[in-house]
PDB file of C-alpha atoms in Angstrom:
ATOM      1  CA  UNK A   1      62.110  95.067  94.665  1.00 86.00           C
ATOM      2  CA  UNK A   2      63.390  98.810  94.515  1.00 92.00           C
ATOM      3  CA  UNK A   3      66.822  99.742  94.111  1.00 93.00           C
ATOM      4  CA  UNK A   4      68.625 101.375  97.016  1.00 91.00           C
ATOM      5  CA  UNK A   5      71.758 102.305  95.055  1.00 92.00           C
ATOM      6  CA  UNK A   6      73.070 102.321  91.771  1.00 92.00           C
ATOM      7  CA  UNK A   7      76.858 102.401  91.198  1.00 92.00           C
ATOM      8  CA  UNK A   8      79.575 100.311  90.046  1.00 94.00           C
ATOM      9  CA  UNK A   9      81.901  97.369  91.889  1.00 94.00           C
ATOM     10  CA  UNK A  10      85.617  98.456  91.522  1.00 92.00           C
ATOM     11  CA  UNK A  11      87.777  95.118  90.504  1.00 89.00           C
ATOM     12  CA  UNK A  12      91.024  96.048  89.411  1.00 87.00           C
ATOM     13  CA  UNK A  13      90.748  98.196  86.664  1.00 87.00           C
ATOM     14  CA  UNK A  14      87.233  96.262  86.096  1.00 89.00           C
ATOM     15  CA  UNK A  15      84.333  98.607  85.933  1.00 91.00           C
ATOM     16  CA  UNK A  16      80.967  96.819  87.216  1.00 95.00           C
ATOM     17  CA  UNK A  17      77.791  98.749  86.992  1.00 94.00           C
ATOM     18  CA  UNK A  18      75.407  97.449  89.606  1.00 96.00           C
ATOM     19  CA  UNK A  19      72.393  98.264  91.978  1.00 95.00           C
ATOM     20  CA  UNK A  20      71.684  97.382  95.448  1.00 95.00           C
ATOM     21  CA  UNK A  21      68.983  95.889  96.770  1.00 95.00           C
ATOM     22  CA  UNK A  22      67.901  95.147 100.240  1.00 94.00           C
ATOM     23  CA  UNK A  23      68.297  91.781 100.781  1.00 94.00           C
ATOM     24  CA  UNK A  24      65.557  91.299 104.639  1.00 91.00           C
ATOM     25  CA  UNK A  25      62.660  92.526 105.197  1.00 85.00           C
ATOM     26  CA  UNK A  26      61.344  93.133 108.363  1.00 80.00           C
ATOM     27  CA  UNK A  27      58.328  90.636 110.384  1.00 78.00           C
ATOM     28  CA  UNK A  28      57.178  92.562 112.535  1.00 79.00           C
ATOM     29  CA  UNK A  29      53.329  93.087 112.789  1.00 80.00           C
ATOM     30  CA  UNK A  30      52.798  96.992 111.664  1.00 85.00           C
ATOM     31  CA  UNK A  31      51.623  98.691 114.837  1.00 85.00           C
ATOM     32  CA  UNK A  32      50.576 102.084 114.942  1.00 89.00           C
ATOM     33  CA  UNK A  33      51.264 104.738 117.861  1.00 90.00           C
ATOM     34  CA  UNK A  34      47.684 106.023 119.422  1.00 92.00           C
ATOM     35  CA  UNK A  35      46.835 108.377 121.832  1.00 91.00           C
ATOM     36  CA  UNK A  36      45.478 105.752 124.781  1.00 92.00           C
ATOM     37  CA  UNK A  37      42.302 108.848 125.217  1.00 92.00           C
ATOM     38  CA  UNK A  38      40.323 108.022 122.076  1.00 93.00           C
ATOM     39  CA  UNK A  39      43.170 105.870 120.125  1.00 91.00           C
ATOM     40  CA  UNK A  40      44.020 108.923 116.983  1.00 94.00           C
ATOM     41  CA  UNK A  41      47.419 108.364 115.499  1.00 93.00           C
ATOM     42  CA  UNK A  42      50.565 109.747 116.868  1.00 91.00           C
ATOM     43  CA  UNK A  43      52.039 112.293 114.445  1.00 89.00           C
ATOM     44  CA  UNK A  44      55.598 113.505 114.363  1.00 87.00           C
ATOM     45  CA  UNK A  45      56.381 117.172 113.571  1.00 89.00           C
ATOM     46  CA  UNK A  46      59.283 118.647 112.575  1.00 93.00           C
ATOM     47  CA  UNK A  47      59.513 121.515 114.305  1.00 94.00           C
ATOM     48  CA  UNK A  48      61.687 124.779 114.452  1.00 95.00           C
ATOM     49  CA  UNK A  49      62.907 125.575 118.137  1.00 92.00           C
ATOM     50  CA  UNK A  50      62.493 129.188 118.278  1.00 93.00           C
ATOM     51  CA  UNK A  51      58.963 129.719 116.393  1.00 95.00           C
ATOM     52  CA  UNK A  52      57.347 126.616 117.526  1.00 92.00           C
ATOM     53  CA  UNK A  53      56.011 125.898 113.834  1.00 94.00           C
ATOM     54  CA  UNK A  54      56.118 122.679 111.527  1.00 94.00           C
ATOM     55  CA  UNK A  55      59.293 122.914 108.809  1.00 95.00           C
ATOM     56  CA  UNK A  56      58.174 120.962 105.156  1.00 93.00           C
ATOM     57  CA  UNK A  57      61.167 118.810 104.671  1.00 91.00           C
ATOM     58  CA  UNK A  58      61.732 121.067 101.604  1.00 92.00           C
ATOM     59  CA  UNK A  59      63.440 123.698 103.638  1.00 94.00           C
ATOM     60  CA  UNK A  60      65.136 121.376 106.046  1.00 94.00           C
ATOM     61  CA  UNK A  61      69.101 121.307 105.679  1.00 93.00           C
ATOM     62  CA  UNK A  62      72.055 119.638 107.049  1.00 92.00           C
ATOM     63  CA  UNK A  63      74.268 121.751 109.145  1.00 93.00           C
ATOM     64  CA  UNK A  64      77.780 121.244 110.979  1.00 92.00           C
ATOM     65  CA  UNK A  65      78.044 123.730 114.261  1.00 91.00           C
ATOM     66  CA  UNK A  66      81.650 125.459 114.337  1.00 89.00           C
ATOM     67  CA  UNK A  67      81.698 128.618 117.001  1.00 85.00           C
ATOM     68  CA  UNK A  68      78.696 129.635 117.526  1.00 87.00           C
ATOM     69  CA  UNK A  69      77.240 129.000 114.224  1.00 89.00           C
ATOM     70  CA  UNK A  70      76.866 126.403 111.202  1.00 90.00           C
ATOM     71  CA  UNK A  71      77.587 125.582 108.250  1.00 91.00           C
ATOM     72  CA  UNK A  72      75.553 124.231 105.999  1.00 91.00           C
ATOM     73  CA  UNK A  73      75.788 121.046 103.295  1.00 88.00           C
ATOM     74  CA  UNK A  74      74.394 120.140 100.235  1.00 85.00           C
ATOM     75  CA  UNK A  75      74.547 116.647  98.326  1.00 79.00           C
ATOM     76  CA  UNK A  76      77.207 118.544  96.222  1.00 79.00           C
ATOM     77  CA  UNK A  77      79.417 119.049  99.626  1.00 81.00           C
ATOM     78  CA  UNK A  78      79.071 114.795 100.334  1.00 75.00           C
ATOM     79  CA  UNK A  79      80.283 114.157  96.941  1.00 70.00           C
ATOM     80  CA  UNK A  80      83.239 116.705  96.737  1.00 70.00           C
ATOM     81  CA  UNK A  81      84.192 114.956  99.908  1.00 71.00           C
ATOM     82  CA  UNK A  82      84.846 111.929  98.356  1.00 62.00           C
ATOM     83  CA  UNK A  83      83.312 111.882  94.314  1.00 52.00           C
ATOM     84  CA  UNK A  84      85.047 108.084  93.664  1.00 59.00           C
ATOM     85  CA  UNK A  85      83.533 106.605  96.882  1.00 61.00           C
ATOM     86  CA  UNK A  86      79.444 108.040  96.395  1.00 69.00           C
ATOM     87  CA  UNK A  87      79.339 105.735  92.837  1.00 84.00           C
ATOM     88  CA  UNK A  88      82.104 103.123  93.361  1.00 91.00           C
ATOM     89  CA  UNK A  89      81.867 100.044  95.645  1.00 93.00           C
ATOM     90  CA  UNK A  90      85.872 100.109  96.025  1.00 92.00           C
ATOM     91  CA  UNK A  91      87.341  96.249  96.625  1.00 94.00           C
ATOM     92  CA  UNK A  92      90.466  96.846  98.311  1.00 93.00           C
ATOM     93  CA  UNK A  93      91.433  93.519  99.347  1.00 94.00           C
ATOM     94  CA  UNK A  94      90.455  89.801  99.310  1.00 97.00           C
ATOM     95  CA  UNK A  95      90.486  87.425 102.276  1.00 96.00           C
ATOM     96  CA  UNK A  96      89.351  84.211 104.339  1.00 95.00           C
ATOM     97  CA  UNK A  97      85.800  84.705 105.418  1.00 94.00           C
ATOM     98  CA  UNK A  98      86.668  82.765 108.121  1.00 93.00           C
ATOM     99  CA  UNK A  99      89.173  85.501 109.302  1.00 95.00           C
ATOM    100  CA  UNK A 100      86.276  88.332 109.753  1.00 95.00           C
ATOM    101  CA  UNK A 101      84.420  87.966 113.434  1.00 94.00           C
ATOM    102  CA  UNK A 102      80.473  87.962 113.499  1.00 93.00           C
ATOM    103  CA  UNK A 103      80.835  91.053 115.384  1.00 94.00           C
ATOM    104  CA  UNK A 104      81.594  92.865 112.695  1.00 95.00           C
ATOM    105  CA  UNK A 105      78.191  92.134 110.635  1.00 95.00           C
ATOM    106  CA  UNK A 106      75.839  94.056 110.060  1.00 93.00           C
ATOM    107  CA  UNK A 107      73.223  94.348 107.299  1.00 92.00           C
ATOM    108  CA  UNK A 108      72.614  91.981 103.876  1.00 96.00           C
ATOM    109  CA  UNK A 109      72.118  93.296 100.394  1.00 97.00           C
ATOM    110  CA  UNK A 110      71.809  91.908  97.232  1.00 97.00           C
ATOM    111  CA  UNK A 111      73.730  93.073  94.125  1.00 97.00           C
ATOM    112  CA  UNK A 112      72.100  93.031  90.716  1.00 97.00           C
ATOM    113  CA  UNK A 113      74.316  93.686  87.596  1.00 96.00           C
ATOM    114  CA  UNK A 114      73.640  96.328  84.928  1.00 93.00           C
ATOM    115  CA  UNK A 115      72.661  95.122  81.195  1.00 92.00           C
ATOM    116  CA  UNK A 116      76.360  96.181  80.709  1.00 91.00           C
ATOM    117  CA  UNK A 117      78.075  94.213  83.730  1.00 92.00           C
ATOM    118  CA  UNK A 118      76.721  90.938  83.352  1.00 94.00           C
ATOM    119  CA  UNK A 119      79.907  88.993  82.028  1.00 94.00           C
ATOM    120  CA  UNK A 120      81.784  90.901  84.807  1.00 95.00           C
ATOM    121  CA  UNK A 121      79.373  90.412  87.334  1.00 96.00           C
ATOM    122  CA  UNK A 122      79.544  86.280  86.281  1.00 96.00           C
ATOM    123  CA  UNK A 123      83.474  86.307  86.328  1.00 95.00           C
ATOM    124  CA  UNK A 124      84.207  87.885  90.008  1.00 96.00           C
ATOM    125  CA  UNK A 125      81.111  86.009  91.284  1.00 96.00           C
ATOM    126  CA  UNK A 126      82.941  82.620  89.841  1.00 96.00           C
ATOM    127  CA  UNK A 127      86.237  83.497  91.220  1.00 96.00           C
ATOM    128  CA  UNK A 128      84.938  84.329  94.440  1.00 96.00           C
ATOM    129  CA  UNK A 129      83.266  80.728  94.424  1.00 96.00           C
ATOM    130  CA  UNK A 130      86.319  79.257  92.911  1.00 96.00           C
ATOM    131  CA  UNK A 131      89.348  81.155  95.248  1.00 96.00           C
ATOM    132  CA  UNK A 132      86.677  80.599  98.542  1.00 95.00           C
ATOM    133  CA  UNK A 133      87.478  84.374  99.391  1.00 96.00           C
ATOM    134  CA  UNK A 134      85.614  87.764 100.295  1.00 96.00           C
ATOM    135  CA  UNK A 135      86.332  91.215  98.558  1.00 96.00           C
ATOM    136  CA  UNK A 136      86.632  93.824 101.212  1.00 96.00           C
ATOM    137  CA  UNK A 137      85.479  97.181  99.748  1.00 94.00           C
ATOM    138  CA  UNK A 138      84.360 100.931 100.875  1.00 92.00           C
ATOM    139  CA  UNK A 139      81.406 102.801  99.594  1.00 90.00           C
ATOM    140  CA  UNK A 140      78.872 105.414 100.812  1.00 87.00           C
ATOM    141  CA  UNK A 141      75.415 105.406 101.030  1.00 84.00           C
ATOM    142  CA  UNK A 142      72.827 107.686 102.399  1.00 78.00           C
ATOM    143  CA  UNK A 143      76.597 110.276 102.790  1.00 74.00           C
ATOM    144  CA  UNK A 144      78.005 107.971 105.544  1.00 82.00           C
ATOM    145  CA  UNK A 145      80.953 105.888 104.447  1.00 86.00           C
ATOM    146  CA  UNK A 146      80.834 101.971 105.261  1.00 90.00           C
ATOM    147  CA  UNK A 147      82.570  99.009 104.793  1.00 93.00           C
ATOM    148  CA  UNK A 148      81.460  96.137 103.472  1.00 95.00           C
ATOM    149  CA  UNK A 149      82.203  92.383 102.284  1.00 96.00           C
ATOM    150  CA  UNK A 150      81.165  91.046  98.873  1.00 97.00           C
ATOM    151  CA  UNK A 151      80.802  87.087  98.535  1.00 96.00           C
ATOM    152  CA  UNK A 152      78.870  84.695  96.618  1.00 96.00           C
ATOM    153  CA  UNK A 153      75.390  83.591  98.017  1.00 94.00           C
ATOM    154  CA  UNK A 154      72.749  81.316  95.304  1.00 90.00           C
ATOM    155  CA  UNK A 155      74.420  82.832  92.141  1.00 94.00           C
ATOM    156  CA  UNK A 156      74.402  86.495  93.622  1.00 97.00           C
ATOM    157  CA  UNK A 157      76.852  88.674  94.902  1.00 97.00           C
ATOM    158  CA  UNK A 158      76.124  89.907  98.389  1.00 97.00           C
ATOM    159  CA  UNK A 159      77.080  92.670  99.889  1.00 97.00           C
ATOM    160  CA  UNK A 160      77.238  92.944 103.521  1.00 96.00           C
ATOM    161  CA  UNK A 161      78.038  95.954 105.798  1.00 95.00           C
ATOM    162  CA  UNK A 162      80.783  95.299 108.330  1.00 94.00           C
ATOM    163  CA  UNK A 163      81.120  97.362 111.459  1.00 94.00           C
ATOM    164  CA  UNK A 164      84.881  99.231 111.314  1.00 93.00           C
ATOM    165  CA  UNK A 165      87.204  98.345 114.359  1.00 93.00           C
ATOM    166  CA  UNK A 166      86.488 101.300 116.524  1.00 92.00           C
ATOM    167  CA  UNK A 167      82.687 100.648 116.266  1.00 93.00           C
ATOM    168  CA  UNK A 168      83.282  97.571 118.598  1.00 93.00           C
ATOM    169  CA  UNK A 169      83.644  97.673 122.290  1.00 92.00           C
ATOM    170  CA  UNK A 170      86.262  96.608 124.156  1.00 92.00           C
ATOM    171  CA  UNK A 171      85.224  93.564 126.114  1.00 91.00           C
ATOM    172  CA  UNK A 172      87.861  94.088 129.189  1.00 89.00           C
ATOM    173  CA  UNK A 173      85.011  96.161 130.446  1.00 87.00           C
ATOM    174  CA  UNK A 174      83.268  92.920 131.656  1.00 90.00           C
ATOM    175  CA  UNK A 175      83.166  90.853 134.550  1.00 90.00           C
ATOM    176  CA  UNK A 176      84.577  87.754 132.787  1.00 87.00           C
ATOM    177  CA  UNK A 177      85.456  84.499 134.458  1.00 86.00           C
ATOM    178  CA  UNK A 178      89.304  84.270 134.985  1.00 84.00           C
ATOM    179  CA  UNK A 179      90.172  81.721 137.703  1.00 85.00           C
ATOM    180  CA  UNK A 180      87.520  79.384 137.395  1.00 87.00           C
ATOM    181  CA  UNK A 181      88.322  75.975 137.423  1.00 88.00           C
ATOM    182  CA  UNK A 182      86.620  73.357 134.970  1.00 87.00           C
ATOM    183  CA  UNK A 183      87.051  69.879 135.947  1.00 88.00           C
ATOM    184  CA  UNK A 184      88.145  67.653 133.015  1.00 90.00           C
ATOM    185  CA  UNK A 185      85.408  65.405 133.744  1.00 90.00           C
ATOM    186  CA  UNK A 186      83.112  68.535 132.912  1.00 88.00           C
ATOM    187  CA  UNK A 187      84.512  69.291 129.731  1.00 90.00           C
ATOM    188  CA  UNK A 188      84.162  66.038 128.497  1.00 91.00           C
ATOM    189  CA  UNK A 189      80.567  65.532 129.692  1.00 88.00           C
ATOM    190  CA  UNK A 190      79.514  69.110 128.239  1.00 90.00           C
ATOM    191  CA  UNK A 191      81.424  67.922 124.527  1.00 91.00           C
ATOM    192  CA  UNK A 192      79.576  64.934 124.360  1.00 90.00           C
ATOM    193  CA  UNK A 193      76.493  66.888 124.779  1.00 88.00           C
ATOM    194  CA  UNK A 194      77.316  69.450 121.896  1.00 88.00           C
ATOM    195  CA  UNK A 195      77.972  66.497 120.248  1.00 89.00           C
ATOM    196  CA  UNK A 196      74.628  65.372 120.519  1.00 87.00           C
ATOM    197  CA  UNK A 197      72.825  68.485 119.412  1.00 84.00           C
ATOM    198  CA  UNK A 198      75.385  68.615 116.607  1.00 87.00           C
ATOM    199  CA  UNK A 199      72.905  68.739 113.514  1.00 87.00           C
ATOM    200  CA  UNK A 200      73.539  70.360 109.771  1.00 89.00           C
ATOM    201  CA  UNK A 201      72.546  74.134 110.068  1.00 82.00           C
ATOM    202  CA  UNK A 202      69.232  74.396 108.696  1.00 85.00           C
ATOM    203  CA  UNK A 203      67.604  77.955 108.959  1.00 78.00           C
ATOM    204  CA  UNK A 204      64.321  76.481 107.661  1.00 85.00           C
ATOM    205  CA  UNK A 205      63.592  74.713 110.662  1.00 82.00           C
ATOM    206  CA  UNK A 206      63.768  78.238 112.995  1.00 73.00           C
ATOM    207  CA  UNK A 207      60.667  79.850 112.798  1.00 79.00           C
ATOM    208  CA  UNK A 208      59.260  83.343 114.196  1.00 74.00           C
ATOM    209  CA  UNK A 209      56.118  82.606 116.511  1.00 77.00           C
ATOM    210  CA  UNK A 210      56.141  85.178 118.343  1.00 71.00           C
ATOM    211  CA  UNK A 211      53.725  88.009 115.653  1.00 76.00           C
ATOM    212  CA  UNK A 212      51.868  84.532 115.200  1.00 78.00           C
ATOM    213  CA  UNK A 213      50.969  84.304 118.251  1.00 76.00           C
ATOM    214  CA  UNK A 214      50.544  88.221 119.290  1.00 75.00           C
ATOM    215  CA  UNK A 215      48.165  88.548 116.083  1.00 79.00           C
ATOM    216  CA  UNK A 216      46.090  85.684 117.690  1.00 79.00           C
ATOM    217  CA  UNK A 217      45.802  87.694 120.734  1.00 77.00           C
ATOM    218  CA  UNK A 218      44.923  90.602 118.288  1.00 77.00           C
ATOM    219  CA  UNK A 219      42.133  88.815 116.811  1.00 80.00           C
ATOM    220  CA  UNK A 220      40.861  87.641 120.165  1.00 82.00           C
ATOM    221  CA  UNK A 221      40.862  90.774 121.749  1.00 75.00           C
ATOM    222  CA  UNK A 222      38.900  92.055 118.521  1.00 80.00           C
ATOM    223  CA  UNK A 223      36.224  89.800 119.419  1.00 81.00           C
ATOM    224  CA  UNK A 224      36.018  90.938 122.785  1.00 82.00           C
ATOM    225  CA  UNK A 225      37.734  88.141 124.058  1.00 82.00           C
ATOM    226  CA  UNK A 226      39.432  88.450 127.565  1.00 81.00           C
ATOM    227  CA  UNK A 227      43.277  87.051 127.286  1.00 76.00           C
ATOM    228  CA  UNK A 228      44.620  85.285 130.375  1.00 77.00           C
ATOM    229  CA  UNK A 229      48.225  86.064 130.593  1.00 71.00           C
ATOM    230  CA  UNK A 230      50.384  82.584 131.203  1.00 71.00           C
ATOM    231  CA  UNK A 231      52.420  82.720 134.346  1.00 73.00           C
ATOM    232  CA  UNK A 232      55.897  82.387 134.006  1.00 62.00           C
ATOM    233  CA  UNK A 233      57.521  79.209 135.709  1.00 66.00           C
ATOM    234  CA  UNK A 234      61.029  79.391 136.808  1.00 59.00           C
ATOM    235  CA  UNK A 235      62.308  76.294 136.403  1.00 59.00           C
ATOM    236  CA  UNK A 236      65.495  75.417 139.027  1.00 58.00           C
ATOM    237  CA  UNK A 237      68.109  72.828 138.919  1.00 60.00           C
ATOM    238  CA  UNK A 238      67.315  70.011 141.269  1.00 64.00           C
ATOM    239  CA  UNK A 239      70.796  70.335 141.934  1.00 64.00           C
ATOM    240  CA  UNK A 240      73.538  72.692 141.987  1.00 72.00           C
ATOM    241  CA  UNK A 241      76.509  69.703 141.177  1.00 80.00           C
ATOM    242  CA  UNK A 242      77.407  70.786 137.219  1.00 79.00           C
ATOM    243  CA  UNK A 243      78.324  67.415 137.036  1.00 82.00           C
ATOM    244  CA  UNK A 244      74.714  66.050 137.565  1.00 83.00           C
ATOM    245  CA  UNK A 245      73.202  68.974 135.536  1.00 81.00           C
ATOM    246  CA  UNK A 246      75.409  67.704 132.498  1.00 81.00           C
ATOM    247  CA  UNK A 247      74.290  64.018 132.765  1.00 81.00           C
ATOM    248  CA  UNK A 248      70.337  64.990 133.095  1.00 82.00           C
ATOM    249  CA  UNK A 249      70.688  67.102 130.233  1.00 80.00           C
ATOM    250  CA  UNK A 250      72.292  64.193 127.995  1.00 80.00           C
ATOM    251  CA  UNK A 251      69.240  62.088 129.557  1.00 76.00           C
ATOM    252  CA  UNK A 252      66.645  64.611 128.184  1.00 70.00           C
ATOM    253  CA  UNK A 253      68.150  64.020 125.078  1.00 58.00           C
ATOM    254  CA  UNK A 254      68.618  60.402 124.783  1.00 59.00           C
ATOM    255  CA  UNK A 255      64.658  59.762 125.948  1.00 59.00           C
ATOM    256  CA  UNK A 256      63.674  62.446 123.104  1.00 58.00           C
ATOM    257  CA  UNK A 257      65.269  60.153 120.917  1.00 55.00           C
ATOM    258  CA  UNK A 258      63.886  57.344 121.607  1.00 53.00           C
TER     259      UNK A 258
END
């Protein structure tokens, strides 16, 4: 693995040197863009409006539009903006990770520790085991601030970006159900079947078949192969009564079982 980021974890007065690594990698099959006339590669140009001709990335800046004109940024500009924050991953706070919604999630990393910042590394990741709390901490990377949570995963610390508040939409923009009316006898009926799908979260058993099965198709059509499309069935409730809906689906179940 290649690092993404090299820094330091702020603890305290605790100075952790530390690089980040991605922690996913992506499954998707690797397809390329081709014109559909005689299948060359897309390419994408970076071009300048007004001449029409191809800028090397060398001689492309970053620019912020005030008036009529902009100004332009280097890397020095990001850092002067805020020097601690480019090289620190800043723990501000520690809490429940139980208080922080999944829609605040975003991306995994994993954090290695310097030569130096191994014993450090080892004592936050054991107290973060040990307490059963999260650091909350700032940091930027790629000169965009984010926010992040650091907790122990396998004998690692992970870091994962959080969304901040104003990044989530408000949900009173839905249509949401407010005067519907569940029957007690519903509830009941739709607990006891969570409570038979209630298994022990194993990730292992959740595979991605869908590149499987589109790089079958691949090879088929490779061979000349013509693919048959299957149709898509629709299929609808013999009945509209919840109630009955409920009770066939905890009879699916039970003769799965047995």
């Amino acid at each position: 693995m290649r690092a993404i980021w090299t820094g330091a974890i702020g603890f305290g007065l605790v100075n952790i040197p530390v690089k980040i690594y991605s922690a996913t990698e992506s499954s998707n099959l690797n397809l390329d863009m081709l014109d559909k006339k005689d299948h060359s590669k897309i390419k994408y140009q970076r071009v300048n409006e007004n001449t029409g001709k191809e800028v090397e990335w060398g001689n492309i800046v970053k620019g912020y539009k005030i008036a009529n004109d902009y100004v332009i940024l280097d890397e020095k500009d990001f850092e002067a903006a805020s020097p601690e924050k480019t090289k620190t991953i800043n723990i501000t706070d520690f809490v429940k990770e139980s208080e922080i919604s999944s829609l605040y999630y975003e991306t995994p990393y994993y954090l290695e520790p310097d030569k130096s910042g191994t014993r450090p590394y080892k004592l936050l990741l054991e107290a973060l085991e040990k307490t059963k709390k999260v650091g909350i901490a700032t940091f930027v990377m790629r000169n965009k601030e984010a926010l992040a949570v650091l907790r122990p995963e396998k004998n690692v610390i992970v870091l994962n970006k959080i969304r901040f508040e104003q990044e989530i939409r408000d949900p009173a923009e839905l249509t949401l159900p407010k005067n519907t009316e569940i029957k007690p006898a519903e509830l009941k009926m739709a607990i006891s079947l969570i409570d038979q799908l209630t298994d022990k979260f194993d990730i292992s058993k959740y595979k991605d078949n869908y590149n499987d099965e589109l790089l079958k198709i691949i090879e088929a059509k490779s061979k000349g192969k013509k693919i048959k499309a299957p149709e898509m069935k629709v299929v609808h409730s013999k009945t509209k009564d919840l109630m009955e809906q409920l009770k066939a689906s905890l009879d699916v179940k039970r003769k799965k079982a047995s």
